[in-house]
């Protein structure tokens, strides 16, 4: 799985900078800190600078090219030696010399983060960026304003709880972020119950907030114990909730029991695009909820429509096609997928126009899909 990364749940890792400050008990044996010290970098702590990684931008371009060539989506973990949502910190080069304002293009980590958000993410459609942070309350502070309304489909926001207390706190903070979300429950230090109610006056549980769960115990000389029953609990709860589950390790020494050797990933857009029609039929039956963000009819009599849609297939939030015809905009009230009497699947989209306040129903059946998963709509009411 990991081509350039030793981390099993990603294809690649990339770091905009090195350095961080410890946040909670999960950081006690931070491997990144140990590694940075070993190579002589003094870059950990609130009073220390961060080391800029200059070649990361060419790496992103290379990752994108490779994934595009293979017509795949590759996961990129950003980053293993940093926390991307840390507050802006001053930058130094690999010898510890500071980059200063006015003399260098970049002199703090916030500038690197902005460049990544504004230049790399939009230009990397074949990469799925996994932005893992122990500071999820900072995400909305630092992402581009436009992402709050329209989160990029090639970014997953993640956080790392290690105990029930950190799970309750960090997952609630993560849930404030619009977009795909995941957990890396690592290094897990005690039993965590993700079926715990979220303290937000709804009946949702913690697991309802995320689209993927990675779990693992600690490795290394100072590893703390992991109970495989903690793994079974998350495995079973993820199954109940239909959330993909990835069990990474007990401690990298002990063999993973067969019943825990589950390594699921959220489905990627390209994987969906590559599905054959017959496979699509099976997938469609699993389709639970579709949210069309905007729908534009080509003309009043047309039987076709193009749209911008977000639809959820096996945990994947996917994109539709946006028409540039401006005349008829509809807002969606409800979407459902149902099975017809002949066994075929259909998606029914209930919409109302924002100009005429009229409800229409669009039925979409299997035959309306072509091999590339473009959809055609038929106005039936
Ligand atoms: S947040 Fe991550 S990189 Fe930073 S100290 Fe903790 S474990 Fe290390």
XYZ file of N, CA, C and O in Angstrom, residues 78 83-88 113-114 116-117 129-149 151-152 155-160 169-183 209-210:
228
model
N -0.419 14.796 5.321
C 0.313 16.055 5.586
C 0.103 16.401 7.062
O -1.025 16.726 7.446
N 2.298 19.628 12.549
C 0.843 19.672 12.678
C 0.398 20.869 11.850
O 0.688 22.036 12.170
N -0.316 20.598 10.756
C -0.617 21.647 9.776
C -1.503 22.759 10.351
O -1.510 23.877 9.840
N -2.224 22.487 11.423
C -3.086 23.529 11.986
C -2.510 24.162 13.258
O -3.237 24.761 14.048
N -1.195 24.045 13.418
C -0.535 24.775 14.495
C -0.543 26.267 14.154
O -0.602 26.644 12.974
N -0.501 27.126 15.170
C -0.465 28.580 14.898
C 0.819 28.924 14.110
O 1.812 28.192 14.190
N 0.809 30.020 13.342
C 2.002 30.361 12.540
C 3.259 30.523 13.419
O 3.199 31.150 14.467
N 1.398 27.181 4.717
C 0.060 26.560 4.772
C -0.862 27.198 3.729
O -1.563 26.508 2.991
N -0.857 28.539 3.636
C -1.715 29.235 2.662
C -1.359 28.838 1.225
O -2.225 28.639 0.394
N -0.074 26.058 0.275
C -0.559 24.692 0.089
C -2.072 24.696 -0.199
O -2.532 24.063 -1.147
N -2.828 25.433 0.606
C -4.286 25.458 0.421
C -4.671 26.074 -0.929
O -5.561 25.580 -1.613
N -5.772 14.599 0.170
C -4.904 15.079 1.241
C -5.510 14.751 2.604
O -6.669 15.108 2.876
N -4.742 14.088 3.431
C -5.184 13.736 4.781
C -4.512 14.699 5.749
O -3.308 14.613 5.998
N -5.295 15.673 6.221
C -4.735 16.720 7.085
C -5.054 16.360 8.532
O -6.162 16.578 9.012
N -4.067 15.776 9.181
C -4.266 15.260 10.541
C -3.734 16.264 11.555
O -2.606 16.733 11.427
N -4.562 16.574 12.538
C -4.151 17.585 13.518
C -4.607 17.213 14.923
O -5.641 16.557 15.082
N -3.848 17.633 15.892
C -4.313 17.519 17.283
C -4.920 18.850 17.711
O -5.240 19.046 18.878
N -5.096 19.747 16.755
C -5.635 21.087 17.043
C -6.860 21.367 16.148
O -6.874 22.374 15.420
N -7.882 20.501 16.190
C -9.005 20.697 15.255
C -9.759 22.006 15.473
O -10.416 22.493 14.554
N -9.628 22.602 16.664
C -10.335 23.876 16.880
C -9.709 24.998 16.050
O -10.291 26.067 15.905
N -8.514 24.745 15.489
C -7.864 25.766 14.651
C -8.223 25.633 13.165
O -7.868 26.499 12.368
N -8.875 24.540 12.786
C -9.060 24.299 11.345
C -9.826 25.448 10.696
O -9.372 26.045 9.708
N -10.978 25.791 11.268
C -11.785 26.855 10.644
C -11.091 28.214 10.691
O -11.415 29.117 9.920
N -10.134 28.345 11.591
C -9.388 29.605 11.689
C -8.437 29.763 10.496
O -8.195 30.860 10.022
N -7.888 28.644 10.010
C -6.804 28.754 9.027
C -7.153 28.324 7.603
O -6.394 28.598 6.680
N -8.273 27.632 7.411
C -8.600 27.242 6.031
C -9.110 28.463 5.260
O -9.602 29.423 5.869
N -9.029 28.439 3.920
C -9.578 29.556 3.134
C -11.070 29.712 3.421
O -11.779 28.717 3.632
N -11.510 30.948 3.419
C -12.918 31.258 3.715
C -13.859 30.435 2.822
O -14.878 29.914 3.284
N -13.508 30.296 1.533
C -14.396 29.602 0.581
C -14.586 28.128 0.945
O -15.584 27.512 0.585
N -13.626 27.541 1.634
C -13.733 26.120 1.987
C -14.856 25.873 3.002
O -15.359 24.769 3.107
N -15.220 26.901 3.744
C -16.240 26.696 4.785
C -17.594 26.386 4.146
O -18.364 25.606 4.666
N -17.861 27.013 2.999
C -19.103 26.757 2.251
C -18.929 25.551 1.342
O -19.790 24.699 1.269
N -16.246 22.856 0.837
C -14.975 22.200 1.177
C -14.435 21.413 -0.016
O -15.224 20.812 -0.763
N -13.137 21.415 -0.240
C -12.584 20.660 -1.369
C -12.837 19.171 -1.171
O -12.779 18.673 -0.052
N -9.769 16.728 0.156
C -9.159 16.949 1.476
C -9.996 16.221 2.516
O -11.223 16.306 2.505
N -9.330 15.483 3.404
C -10.006 14.957 4.593
C -9.357 15.595 5.812
O -8.127 15.649 5.906
N -10.177 16.080 6.704
C -9.681 16.675 7.939
C -9.732 15.609 9.037
O -10.785 14.996 9.254
N -8.616 15.422 9.717
C -8.592 14.375 10.739
C -8.046 14.853 12.062
O -7.338 15.861 12.138
N -8.403 14.102 13.105
C -7.806 14.390 14.407
C -7.458 13.084 15.098
O -7.915 12.015 14.704
N -6.621 13.185 16.148
C -6.071 12.004 16.816
C -6.431 11.958 18.292
O -5.641 12.381 19.131
N -13.665 15.648 23.305
C -13.340 17.053 23.024
C -12.957 17.276 21.549
O -13.519 18.144 20.862
N -12.032 16.469 21.046
C -11.494 16.734 19.702
C -12.503 16.431 18.597
O -12.563 17.128 17.581
N -13.312 15.382 18.794
C -14.271 15.033 17.719
C -15.362 16.104 17.629
O -15.812 16.460 16.540
N -15.754 16.628 18.769
C -16.754 17.709 18.735
C -16.181 18.932 17.992
O -16.855 19.557 17.172
N -14.923 19.235 18.238
C -14.277 20.356 17.526
C -14.176 20.045 16.028
O -14.444 20.901 15.182
N -13.822 18.812 15.700
C -13.702 18.431 14.284
C -15.050 18.537 13.580
O -15.127 18.897 12.406
N -16.122 18.227 14.319
C -17.453 18.237 13.700
C -17.880 19.639 13.279
O -18.810 19.809 12.501
N -17.195 20.656 13.777
C -17.495 22.032 13.368
C -16.969 22.327 11.965
O -17.247 23.366 11.378
N -16.157 21.416 11.437
C -15.521 21.639 10.132
C -16.386 21.012 9.052
O -16.777 19.841 9.155
N -16.670 21.770 8.016
C -17.445 21.279 6.889
C -16.509 20.498 5.968
O -15.469 20.992 5.576
N -16.870 19.278 5.616
C -16.009 18.505 4.715
C -15.883 17.072 5.179
O -16.552 16.646 6.121
N -15.018 16.328 4.484
C -14.771 14.936 4.861
C -13.917 14.909 6.120
O -12.989 15.709 6.260
N -14.205 13.947 7.001
C -13.480 13.919 8.285
C -13.048 12.494 8.615
O -13.742 11.539 8.266
N -11.931 12.403 9.304
C -11.491 11.073 9.737
C -10.819 11.139 11.098
O -10.489 12.227 11.594
N -10.652 9.945 11.693
C -9.951 9.854 12.977
C -8.746 8.954 12.806
O -8.824 7.932 12.130
N -19.822 11.557 13.307
C -19.153 12.781 12.857
C -18.067 12.522 11.820
O -17.475 13.456 11.313
N -17.736 11.238 11.592
C -16.544 10.979 10.770
C -16.823 10.007 9.632
O -17.780 9.239 9.668
